[in-house]
Amino acid sequence: MNVVEELGDALAKSTLEAMETIDDDRFYEKVSRVVGASSPTLQEAFLTAVRVRMAERRGREFLAKALAAAQTGAAAPDAPKDYETGGH
């Protein structure tokens, strides 16, 4: 990782942790605007890191539910349709 990616990822990690405390699931957008006012390059690295970390979190939650269902014999969770088609 280069310095911009490292800084963006570190800020994303801290912001996602703060979002749980603040209880605002869109707080990262406010941080993004503050960062973007000074450095659009860092803003993009930050937003990329936020999206990747949020997607990884959702993936892990889905995996945990699927494994729990397999262990208990329950029906496996369905993936949202837009995930299956690769759309945003």
CSV table of C-alpha atoms in Angstrom, one decimal:
chain,number,residue,atom,x,y,z
A,1,MET,CA,0.0,0.0,0.0
A,2,ASN,CA,1.1,3.5,-0.6
A,3,VAL,CA,0.8,6.3,1.9
A,4,VAL,CA,-2.5,7.6,0.6
A,5,GLU,CA,-4.0,4.1,0.8
A,6,GLU,CA,-2.6,3.5,4.2
A,7,LEU,CA,-4.0,6.8,5.5
A,8,GLY,CA,-7.3,6.3,3.9
A,9,ASP,CA,-7.6,2.8,5.3
A,10,ALA,CA,-6.6,3.8,8.8
A,11,LEU,CA,-9.2,6.7,8.7
A,12,ALA,CA,-11.8,4.3,7.4
A,13,LYS,CA,-11.2,1.8,10.2
A,14,SER,CA,-11.4,4.5,12.8
A,15,THR,CA,-14.5,6.0,11.2
A,16,LEU,CA,-16.3,2.7,11.1
A,17,GLU,CA,-15.5,2.1,14.8
A,18,ALA,CA,-16.8,5.6,15.6
A,19,MET,CA,-20.0,5.0,13.6
A,20,GLU,CA,-21.0,2.3,16.1
A,21,THR,CA,-20.5,4.6,19.1
A,22,ILE,CA,-22.1,7.6,17.4
A,23,ASP,CA,-24.9,5.4,16.0
A,24,ASP,CA,-24.9,7.0,12.6
A,25,ASP,CA,-24.6,4.6,9.7
A,26,ARG,CA,-23.8,7.5,7.3
A,27,PHE,CA,-21.2,9.3,9.4
A,28,TYR,CA,-18.5,8.3,6.9
A,29,GLU,CA,-20.1,10.6,4.4
A,30,LYS,CA,-19.5,13.6,6.7
A,31,VAL,CA,-15.9,12.5,7.2
A,32,SER,CA,-15.5,12.1,3.5
A,33,ARG,CA,-16.7,15.7,2.9
A,34,VAL,CA,-14.2,17.0,5.4
A,35,VAL,CA,-11.3,15.0,3.9
A,36,GLY,CA,-12.4,15.9,0.3
A,37,ALA,CA,-12.2,19.6,1.0
A,38,SER,CA,-8.5,19.3,1.5
A,39,SER,CA,-7.5,16.2,-0.6
A,40,PRO,CA,-9.7,14.6,-3.2
A,41,THR,CA,-7.1,11.9,-3.5
A,42,LEU,CA,-7.3,10.9,0.1
A,43,GLN,CA,-11.1,11.2,0.0
A,44,GLU,CA,-11.2,8.5,-2.8
A,45,ALA,CA,-8.8,6.2,-0.9
A,46,PHE,CA,-10.9,6.7,2.3
A,47,LEU,CA,-14.2,5.9,0.5
A,48,THR,CA,-12.7,2.9,-1.2
A,49,ALA,CA,-11.5,1.6,2.1
A,50,VAL,CA,-14.9,2.2,3.7
A,51,ARG,CA,-16.8,0.4,1.0
A,52,VAL,CA,-14.3,-2.6,1.1
A,53,ARG,CA,-14.5,-2.8,4.9
A,54,MET,CA,-18.3,-2.6,4.9
A,55,ALA,CA,-18.6,-5.2,2.2
A,56,GLU,CA,-16.2,-7.5,4.1
A,57,ARG,CA,-18.3,-7.0,7.3
A,58,ARG,CA,-21.5,-8.0,5.4
A,59,GLY,CA,-19.8,-11.0,3.9
A,60,ARG,CA,-18.6,-12.2,7.2
A,61,GLU,CA,-22.1,-11.8,8.7
A,62,PHE,CA,-23.6,-13.8,5.9
A,63,LEU,CA,-20.9,-16.5,6.3
A,64,ALA,CA,-21.6,-16.7,10.0
A,65,LYS,CA,-25.3,-17.1,9.4
A,66,ALA,CA,-24.7,-19.8,6.7
A,67,LEU,CA,-22.4,-21.7,9.0
A,68,ALA,CA,-24.9,-21.5,11.9
A,69,ALA,CA,-27.7,-22.7,9.6
A,70,ALA,CA,-25.6,-25.7,8.4
A,71,GLN,CA,-24.7,-26.6,12.0
A,72,THR,CA,-28.3,-26.5,13.2
A,73,GLY,CA,-29.9,-27.9,10.1
A,74,ALA,CA,-31.8,-24.7,9.4
A,75,ALA,CA,-32.3,-23.3,6.0
A,76,ALA,CA,-29.3,-21.4,4.7
A,77,PRO,CA,-29.8,-17.6,4.3
A,78,ASP,CA,-30.4,-16.3,0.8
A,79,ALA,CA,-28.0,-13.8,-0.7
A,80,PRO,CA,-29.6,-10.6,-1.9
A,81,LYS,CA,-30.4,-10.7,-5.6
A,82,ASP,CA,-28.2,-7.7,-6.5
A,83,TYR,CA,-25.2,-9.6,-5.0
A,84,GLU,CA,-25.9,-12.5,-7.4
A,85,THR,CA,-25.9,-10.3,-10.5
A,86,GLY,CA,-22.9,-8.2,-9.4
A,87,GLY,CA,-24.8,-4.9,-9.4
A,88,HIS,CA,-24.4,-2.0,-7.2
